[in-house]
Amino acid sequence: MLRTPDWYFESIRKLGPKVYVAGELVRDLVEHPNTRPVLNAIAKTYELALDPEHADVMTARSHRTGEEVSRFNHVPRSTDDLVKRAEMAILLSQKTGTCNYRCVGCDALCALESLTYDMDKALGTNYHERLISFLKHVQAEDLACSGALTDPKGDRRKRPREQADPDLYLRVVEKDDEGIVVRGCKVHQSGAFAVHEIIVLPGMAFRPGEEEYAVAFAVPNGTEGLTFVLQETAQDAERRATKVDYTGLPDYGVRTTCMIIFDDVFIPWERVFMCGEVQFTRELVSRFATLHRTSGAACKVGFGDLIIGASYAIAKYNGLAEARYIREKLVDMFYANEAVRGLALAAAYLGKPTASGTYIPDPVMANTAKLASVEYFTRLITTASDIAGGLVVTLPSEANLENPDVGRWLRKYLVGVPEVPVEERLRMFKFLQSWVAGPHLAGAIHGGGSPAAQKLALAALMDLEAKEAMAKEAAGLRKEKN
Amino acid sequence: MLRTPDWYFESIRKLGPKVYVAGELVRDLVEHPNTRPVLNAIAKTYELALDPEHADVMTARSHRTGEEVSRFNHVPRSTDDLVKRAEMAILLSQKTGTCNYRCVGCDALCALESLTYDMDKALGTNYHERLISFLKHVQAEDLACSGALTDPKGDRRKRPREQADPDLYLRVVEKDDEGIVVRGCKVHQSGAFAVHEIIVLPGMAFRPGEEEYAVAFAVPNGTEGLTFVLQETAQDAERRATKVDYTGLPDYGVRTTCMIIFDDVFIPWERVFMCGEVQFTRELVSRFATLHRTSGAACKVGFGDLIIGASYAIAKYNGLAEARYIREKLVDMFYANEAVRGLALAAAYLGKPTASGTYIPDPVMANTAKLASVEYFTRLITTASDIAGGLVVTLPSEANLENPDVGRWLRKYLVGVPEVPVEERLRMFKFLQSWVAGPHLAGAIHGGGSPAAQKLALAALMDLEAKEAMAKEAAGLRKEKN
Amino acid sequence: MLRTPDWYFESIRKLGPKVYVAGELVRDLVEHPNTRPVLNAIAKTYELALDPEHADVMTARSHRTGEEVSRFNHVPRSTDDLVKRAEMAILLSQKTGTCNYRCVGCDALCALESLTYDMDKALGTNYHERLISFLKHVQAEDLACSGALTDPKGDRRKRPREQADPDLYLRVVEKDDEGIVVRGCKVHQSGAFAVHEIIVLPGMAFRPGEEEYAVAFAVPNGTEGLTFVLQETAQDAERRATKVDYTGLPDYGVRTTCMIIFDDVFIPWERVFMCGEVQFTRELVSRFATLHRTSGAACKVGFGDLIIGASYAIAKYNGLAEARYIREKLVDMFYANEAVRGLALAAAYLGKPTASGTYIPDPVMANTAKLASVEYFTRLITTASDIAGGLVVTLPSEANLENPDVGRWLRKYLVGVPEVPVEERLRMFKFLQSWVAGPHLAGAIHGGGSPAAQKLALAALMDLEAKEAMAKEAAGLRKEKN
Amino acid sequence: MLRTPDWYFESIRKLGPKVYVAGELVRDLVEHPNTRPVLNAIAKTYELALDPEHADVMTARSHRTGEEVSRFNHVPRSTDDLVKRAEMAILLSQKTGTCNYRCVGCDALCALESLTYDMDKALGTNYHERLISFLKHVQAEDLACSGALTDPKGDRRKRPREQADPDLYLRVVEKDDEGIVVRGCKVHQSGAFAVHEIIVLPGMAFRPGEEEYAVAFAVPNGTEGLTFVLQETAQDAERRATKVDYTGLPDYGVRTTCMIIFDDVFIPWERVFMCGEVQFTRELVSRFATLHRTSGAACKVGFGDLIIGASYAIAKYNGLAEARYIREKLVDMFYANEAVRGLALAAAYLGKPTASGTYIPDPVMANTAKLASVEYFTRLITTASDIAGGLVVTLPSEANLENPDVGRWLRKYLVGVPEVPVEERLRMFKFLQSWVAGPHLAGAIHGGGSPAAQKLALAALMDLEAKEAMAKEAAGLRKEKN
């Protein structure tokens, strides 16, 4: 079943999660200026799934039930599925200019579907069956899922148990016949307060002796013991200080993350997908990372399209759309963005099936795409700044237009080409400001794992001996000489 | 005479400029969260001038009166003066993390001192005498000056008179025995509402037939007809939405610019330093740009010191200060920052006197330094992001600490190495957030002129024929062969 | 039929093309140190086609005859064909470290197959039939083809007919019932003297009035009137000055290009595939460029594998293979190389059929891949230099080892880790020298068209209006507001 | 006394050093195509010292004798001396397009003059007096000096004594009343066979227990036991394979390095400047590095001038000198080159005196300049390639012009704008080829120490604690809060 945006809004309101923003408990997630944009973005995923124009990308046939389901709740069974998965990320970024908030949940589902199959084969456990039941549930109800990996980590030199507080990595503190009790926190969670289900994975590879930390499970939003604390970037504060229409990103805001606190939360066994199997944590994290770095590279492409579009619009407003040096900068932006698109799609096209039949993108290309996305996104941001000119930071608030004493001066002096209303020019500059003078670049660097994580992954994947052998052959150093 | 910060605050309050922020008239510049930080930053220039530790850099002997004056009101008479001028910009950036708001005024004074001398020699005018009188006045009263160049420009394809509204470039609309009346607007003005005197220069090279636009003058802040409208970045709105202590830049905020509207403002002749001499506009703009690009490269170095320091502090909080890959990133940041320092100082050391005896930095090096500052500042920002980790954008507000229900979770989970209080870690992350997810990078790109302007300047300065001759000689293509 | 390397060598010897190297006519192409490596590289394409391990990549089924043919003589009929085409380019670069010399011919065949179909449909000509006959011929005989596009161009400001000499662009100087006579020159031709057939295309888009230049045809090597003049890089001269074993690239040398002079060469009509249809020149060049930029990006990946392998080998010889900073550089090289691989493959995967059923890579991605290959190849080269250390340029000749007086010193002092013979270390350094201190980087920049050409292509392909519309929607500038 | 080029040539011929090139003993250094260019370059240093136009830069007053001496034999006694030292490096690069071969010697003299003073103060030795005597000798005789630091190093994981062969670092093998006997090898020595005196320094910081390696001394070229083996790049081989006029760098060639073997060479005590004082090796290497990185950054600027000039010449030949996109690339090259110039000069201007009164450049800036020179030189090389077009690698030999059969085709088809003779165009392309497809880039990376060495130096020089304190203050984290 595919649900409507209205159903989604109502269902989240009913869940009533405990959410703090800047020290205050949020009364109504649907109305609060910092939570509303996240709900809007997720609602858009429901809206587009119902839109015939986008159904091919936004939905898929469940490989278990044959029903049409949200692609976010589908596990890819072909490279075509992987490609459409990447295209979905691009599309949603284009439509909202922010996170779609469901990628992590989707990638966590896929990684678990694939890994629980392998775990069960190796260990005789029944995690895969549990996961499939859960998958069918979210497909049938068309639930929005989020995923949670990153622990706070405290002192990075120390292993979890060496920390002053062992809870700095989320862990199982009790276990009984019914289920487990978990305690800890997950940070950097994009929009987790606005979904139905939160899927928790271990945030790193754990070692023997660290079994309490090797835990994966799903928990419904609104469960007793869960608390969310929202990020506070300047853009977040700005939404509370002014009309959202004046913030540049009226409907969807900047990407909004939160901390999730797990204050001894009970999880029944049927929702536990790993518990203590430290030897599988590395592979689980690795499959998730491969999936999510592909998604994370793809979503930047949609942002790139918007940044290019905004830069072009501003060049037009300034009368410079045809200037050769501006065109050259636009071409460079286009190139940079298409390079990321190409690499994200290459990761998908080169994907391979795992034992469960679920496809995972090519890990080399996934990590390459993510690294490249950081380099090229930086270029997009700086080139957009360059095209726009200084007004992109020095722009006064659109609120001035409401005051006739000062509004007349803005209308007189902030005009570009005369045929464009000052409101439009102001708004587009403010839109671009949110990109070139906001949290997106830092978000692009760290989302899906920081560059150092991708480099570690690539280091493990590169076959230097094979390349050395090729070089020796080409250099005429043949076997008899060695 | 050197004034005190208290005198400065009081003097600005008395001037009572008309300032709008987000559609509202500011009642008290000293108290308003968006204007106060600018006053604080300028007050710091007074404070440090009185501090024996910094007097050598912050003050100078007037070449006309021999009195000790603020270096901001001194025209450089040696390369040593130019070097100290650059060091002053670095020092103030280190101390405040924002614009010192007096660079443009200083650079405008110097450019005018030098150019009016040449104009008078060529034209028999008495602009230089007027300028010297004005200089003595600001030196004697220790006034803070701002400078204003950039016109709104409207449709960039068109010359001033071709615009739909001829006022899109500031111009003289009346002239009589007493003085002139000017109309127009200057944009991107850093802190102009918080100084005593605003020095206006033409924003570009004008041509015969555009005499009304070729105007330079000084106008006291508070003069009838002047209106200021503040920029509105997210950081500006954030200061109104929360305690300033929670914004990362409590005292000095982000660089705050404004538009200045000149609604038929009268300027007496003794304060007019150019009026109609279009043939001198190119050289005036060029000298100003050479001075200001040196200042603008230098000031980034102080910012760089803060960004490196904050990155290092965060690495410590995370337990990673000794990690080899973090050290390498810090070295790269240090290198990047020192490269800008070296180029700004090279511009100063290679400076030459103009006919009036006032020194101007080397124009090739000034433009080179500014261009390099953009490249290296981008590297600083992205590397700082990389070192800090995702929390630099996902950090919740320090305000949560005041609410015991949620504050306890932040205290438990946002700790790094256990010996550092959570408040300190939060505040340093928020400080760095303002750099890596704020308007500084875009500001660095455009402050002192966009990169395209520096490239145009360099194109005019490079002697390709000389280099071609060298290449021909080295290639063995000697004269007899040509 | 698939031919053997021996057949190939003999067949070229029989053709007896007229080839000049450094002012001297080459007597025996098979023996001359500058022509032999090109023959070796082409022979390798025959060898690998017969190798079961590589047959899948190196051969294909002709879509016309169903016979197994060299993939170089096959036109791609699916994205899988395009992917294998790219993989073939990678494989050959890995095996030889130089150009395979058949890419241009293959890409020219494909572009003509596709375009002649469209021409015939539009014009009622019979070019496609001629091309198919020619294709069957080269498939049946397993001939090696080269392609030739670039004209000398003289004064770049001028159109062909405005040049002092109209022959600076190759052109038809006579036409009769039998065929045409062409005059001119093609430059930058990789290995054209060592193939059986040379396929000539127009080098740019011509305009009405320039019909004589709009000509495409195939000409057998050895035809009366053809003269080849080889490039002369330092590496080319070095092969004549010393034993080829001491040059670092003993068997295959550096990529060897030549000029081809057409001194009034007669071409019978059945080998003419375009003659005067200026309106199709842009599309022909564009299709060729799309194909060839994909090939040209792919081939750099194989080079990259060798450069990484050589860098790793040298790190081992120096005892530094495990040093963390060396590993990080190797990871960066791996990332850079995989990015190019991903983009070349993305261009293939995103390919689309043309009207004839022949597939062409995605033009946006092909141009993106080529541009990225230049950026990343530069990084590979400089990082390889960095890893290798100064000896990569200061290495003495291996010839010293033959002289006992000096050889003993090299054996004593040029040892790295003691278990590797000095000869091996010397040879690998010399191999890498050819990459980091040779013509490859400049070749990578210009092969397949200079970066400016790719930017022009991308400028024509980008849809800025669509992106602007997206940006307006995301910025809340909806239709009713415009 | 200032000697003449003729005296220099004759004096080197008389010294008769033992030099091997590609396995053969060189009979006459003045005539051999690989040694002659080095002598030409050094002769140029004599020629320009006698040229009144350049005397100010090329000569100085000895601070000991007051005589006019070559600046290469002068120790800087002021920042002005340091600036002129850098300008000399630039000038010579402009004039020859290659190494001046005397920088290392000069920098070694300066470092020793300064350090021996400190050693004597600390240890009561008389090294400084010996050094001053030696300095007066080279000044009086106007001798050319080279310097030698880098040991072969074998297995980089191991300290000198752990190597399979302890001679892999040069060391003292005997000592008696007369002097010492040294054994070992120095690699990467630019032009050492063509000077009068070779000054040897330790190549790294040695530790207690490694006293035999802590040795510095001067040895006259031609001394018994010295053998030189020349590098063999492709350009070196090319000089032997063709007329030097056809190599692009007819007179001065590429930078020519050699290995120097010390086969138990006797050094009398009066020429020994360090012997066993391991505790001073780090500082000696560091001062030398500071001096030499400044020189090495500076010399790239002269090369940059030539590369820009050659690119511009080629743009002219191609008819593109006025094309906007070419101008923009030239501006970018100019910017890149001036950035290096500025940083080299900044290192000089910021220099400080050591205890002996001799000035050393600023070490932070020296290392910064060297690192920047690598980045910017890479940009120069790739941009020059881009401007030139593919002919820069595909160019046939000028030797073809001598053969009328083929020469007529080159004259017809390799013409650019018609007014420039084909010879000139060919020669300039070949000249640029030597830069963009030769050993210069790799040389720029490693000359004066590889980038890793500069990063280590900067890591030791950066004061992170001070920057952290600044950041805390700006972030509002004042003392009472810590």
mmCIF file with all atom_site columns, C-alpha atoms in Angstrom, chain D residues 168-231:
data_model
loop_
_atom_site.group_PDB
_atom_site.id
_atom_site.type_symbol
_atom_site.label_atom_id
_atom_site.label_alt_id
_atom_site.label_comp_id
_atom_site.label_asym_id
_atom_site.label_entity_id
_atom_site.label_seq_id
_atom_site.pdbx_PDB_ins_code
_atom_site.Cartn_x
_atom_site.Cartn_y
_atom_site.Cartn_z
_atom_site.occupancy
_atom_site.B_iso_or_equiv
_atom_site.pdbx_formal_charge
_atom_site.auth_seq_id
_atom_site.auth_comp_id
_atom_site.auth_asym_id
_atom_site.auth_atom_id
_atom_site.pdbx_PDB_model_num
ATOM 1  C CA . LEU D 1 168 ? 75.174 3.802  2.069   1.00 0.00 ? 168 LEU D CA 1
ATOM 2  C CA . TYR D 1 169 ? 75.603 6.973  4.091   1.00 0.00 ? 169 TYR D CA 1
ATOM 3  C CA . LEU D 1 170 ? 78.900 8.784  3.508   1.00 0.00 ? 170 LEU D CA 1
ATOM 4  C CA . ARG D 1 171 ? 81.199 8.370  6.490   1.00 0.00 ? 171 ARG D CA 1
ATOM 5  C CA . VAL D 1 172 ? 84.656 8.847  7.922   1.00 0.00 ? 172 VAL D CA 1
ATOM 6  C CA . VAL D 1 173 ? 86.588 5.609  7.682   1.00 0.00 ? 173 VAL D CA 1
ATOM 7  C CA . GLU D 1 174 ? 89.938 6.882  8.917   1.00 0.00 ? 174 GLU D CA 1
ATOM 8  C CA . LYS D 1 175 ? 91.266 9.817  10.877  1.00 0.00 ? 175 LYS D CA 1
ATOM 9  C CA . ASP D 1 176 ? 94.823 10.883 11.654  1.00 0.00 ? 176 ASP D CA 1
ATOM 10 C CA . ASP D 1 177 ? 96.826 14.022 12.320  1.00 0.00 ? 177 ASP D CA 1
ATOM 11 C CA . GLU D 1 178 ? 96.687 15.110 8.728   1.00 0.00 ? 178 GLU D CA 1
ATOM 12 C CA . GLY D 1 179 ? 93.031 14.704 8.120   1.00 0.00 ? 179 GLY D CA 1
ATOM 13 C CA . ILE D 1 180 ? 90.288 12.234 7.483   1.00 0.00 ? 180 ILE D CA 1
ATOM 14 C CA . VAL D 1 181 ? 89.407 9.647  4.867   1.00 0.00 ? 181 VAL D CA 1
ATOM 15 C CA . VAL D 1 182 ? 85.798 9.524  3.701   1.00 0.00 ? 182 VAL D CA 1
ATOM 16 C CA . ARG D 1 183 ? 83.903 6.804  1.870   1.00 0.00 ? 183 ARG D CA 1
ATOM 17 C CA . GLY D 1 184 ? 80.433 6.802  0.408   1.00 0.00 ? 184 GLY D CA 1
ATOM 18 C CA . CYS D 1 185 ? 78.349 8.463  -2.221  1.00 0.00 ? 185 CYS D CA 1
ATOM 19 C CA . LYS D 1 186 ? 76.184 11.517 -2.629  1.00 0.00 ? 186 LYS D CA 1
ATOM 20 C CA . VAL D 1 187 ? 73.295 11.387 -5.061  1.00 0.00 ? 187 VAL D CA 1
ATOM 21 C CA . HIS D 1 188 ? 71.141 13.986 -6.867  1.00 0.00 ? 188 HIS D CA 1
ATOM 22 C CA . GLN D 1 189 ? 74.135 16.353 -7.200  1.00 0.00 ? 189 GLN D CA 1
ATOM 23 C CA . SER D 1 190 ? 73.377 19.097 -9.704  1.00 0.00 ? 190 SER D CA 1
ATOM 24 C CA . GLY D 1 191 ? 76.391 19.757 -11.858 1.00 0.00 ? 191 GLY D CA 1
ATOM 25 C CA . ALA D 1 192 ? 78.970 18.835 -9.215  1.00 0.00 ? 192 ALA D CA 1
ATOM 26 C CA . PHE D 1 193 ? 81.471 17.663 -11.816 1.00 0.00 ? 193 PHE D CA 1
ATOM 27 C CA . ALA D 1 194 ? 81.759 21.149 -13.272 1.00 0.00 ? 194 ALA D CA 1
ATOM 28 C CA . VAL D 1 195 ? 82.749 23.182 -10.231 1.00 0.00 ? 195 VAL D CA 1
ATOM 29 C CA . HIS D 1 196 ? 86.026 23.782 -8.462  1.00 0.00 ? 196 HIS D CA 1
ATOM 30 C CA . GLU D 1 197 ? 85.017 22.859 -4.965  1.00 0.00 ? 197 GLU D CA 1
ATOM 31 C CA . ILE D 1 198 ? 82.499 20.426 -3.572  1.00 0.00 ? 198 ILE D CA 1
ATOM 32 C CA . ILE D 1 199 ? 81.208 21.143 -0.083  1.00 0.00 ? 199 ILE D CA 1
ATOM 33 C CA . VAL D 1 200 ? 79.849 18.081 1.652   1.00 0.00 ? 200 VAL D CA 1
ATOM 34 C CA . LEU D 1 201 ? 77.333 18.252 4.491   1.00 0.00 ? 201 LEU D CA 1
ATOM 35 C CA . PRO D 1 202 ? 75.573 15.499 6.419   1.00 0.00 ? 202 PRO D CA 1
ATOM 36 C CA . GLY D 1 203 ? 72.339 14.540 4.688   1.00 0.00 ? 203 GLY D CA 1
ATOM 37 C CA . MET D 1 204 ? 70.201 14.228 7.782   1.00 0.00 ? 204 MET D CA 1
ATOM 38 C CA . ALA D 1 205 ? 70.215 14.556 11.565  1.00 0.00 ? 205 ALA D CA 1
ATOM 39 C CA . PHE D 1 206 ? 72.392 11.886 13.086  1.00 0.00 ? 206 PHE D CA 1
ATOM 40 C CA . ARG D 1 207 ? 72.222 10.497 16.596  1.00 0.00 ? 207 ARG D CA 1
ATOM 41 C CA . PRO D 1 208 ? 74.808 9.639  19.200  1.00 0.00 ? 208 PRO D CA 1
ATOM 42 C CA . GLY D 1 209 ? 76.528 6.474  18.070  1.00 0.00 ? 209 GLY D CA 1
ATOM 43 C CA . GLU D 1 210 ? 76.483 7.675  14.459  1.00 0.00 ? 210 GLU D CA 1
ATOM 44 C CA . GLU D 1 211 ? 79.462 10.039 14.787  1.00 0.00 ? 211 GLU D CA 1
ATOM 45 C CA . GLU D 1 212 ? 81.253 8.678  11.745  1.00 0.00 ? 212 GLU D CA 1
ATOM 46 C CA . TYR D 1 213 ? 78.435 10.069 9.576   1.00 0.00 ? 213 TYR D CA 1
ATOM 47 C CA . ALA D 1 214 ? 78.449 13.564 11.086  1.00 0.00 ? 214 ALA D CA 1
ATOM 48 C CA . VAL D 1 215 ? 80.977 15.059 8.739   1.00 0.00 ? 215 VAL D CA 1
ATOM 49 C CA . ALA D 1 216 ? 81.240 18.262 6.703   1.00 0.00 ? 216 ALA D CA 1
ATOM 50 C CA . PHE D 1 217 ? 84.140 19.247 4.508   1.00 0.00 ? 217 PHE D CA 1
ATOM 51 C CA . ALA D 1 218 ? 85.234 20.757 1.197   1.00 0.00 ? 218 ALA D CA 1
ATOM 52 C CA . VAL D 1 219 ? 87.028 18.828 -1.478  1.00 0.00 ? 219 VAL D CA 1
ATOM 53 C CA . PRO D 1 220 ? 88.484 20.174 -4.724  1.00 0.00 ? 220 PRO D CA 1
ATOM 54 C CA . ASN D 1 221 ? 87.064 18.675 -7.853  1.00 0.00 ? 221 ASN D CA 1
ATOM 55 C CA . GLY D 1 222 ? 89.618 16.370 -9.505  1.00 0.00 ? 222 GLY D CA 1
ATOM 56 C CA . THR D 1 223 ? 90.793 14.921 -6.195  1.00 0.00 ? 223 THR D CA 1
ATOM 57 C CA . GLU D 1 224 ? 91.910 11.311 -6.320  1.00 0.00 ? 224 GLU D CA 1
ATOM 58 C CA . GLY D 1 225 ? 89.077 8.940  -5.473  1.00 0.00 ? 225 GLY D CA 1
ATOM 59 C CA . LEU D 1 226 ? 86.208 11.042 -6.776  1.00 0.00 ? 226 LEU D CA 1
ATOM 60 C CA . THR D 1 227 ? 84.030 9.626  -9.563  1.00 0.00 ? 227 THR D CA 1
ATOM 61 C CA . PHE D 1 228 ? 80.950 11.202 -11.086 1.00 0.00 ? 228 PHE D CA 1
ATOM 62 C CA . VAL D 1 229 ? 78.161 9.317  -12.849 1.00 0.00 ? 229 VAL D CA 1
ATOM 63 C CA . LEU D 1 230 ? 75.659 11.397 -14.759 1.00 0.00 ? 230 LEU D CA 1
ATOM 64 C CA . GLN D 1 231 ? 71.917 11.040 -14.683 1.00 0.00 ? 231 GLN D CA 1
#
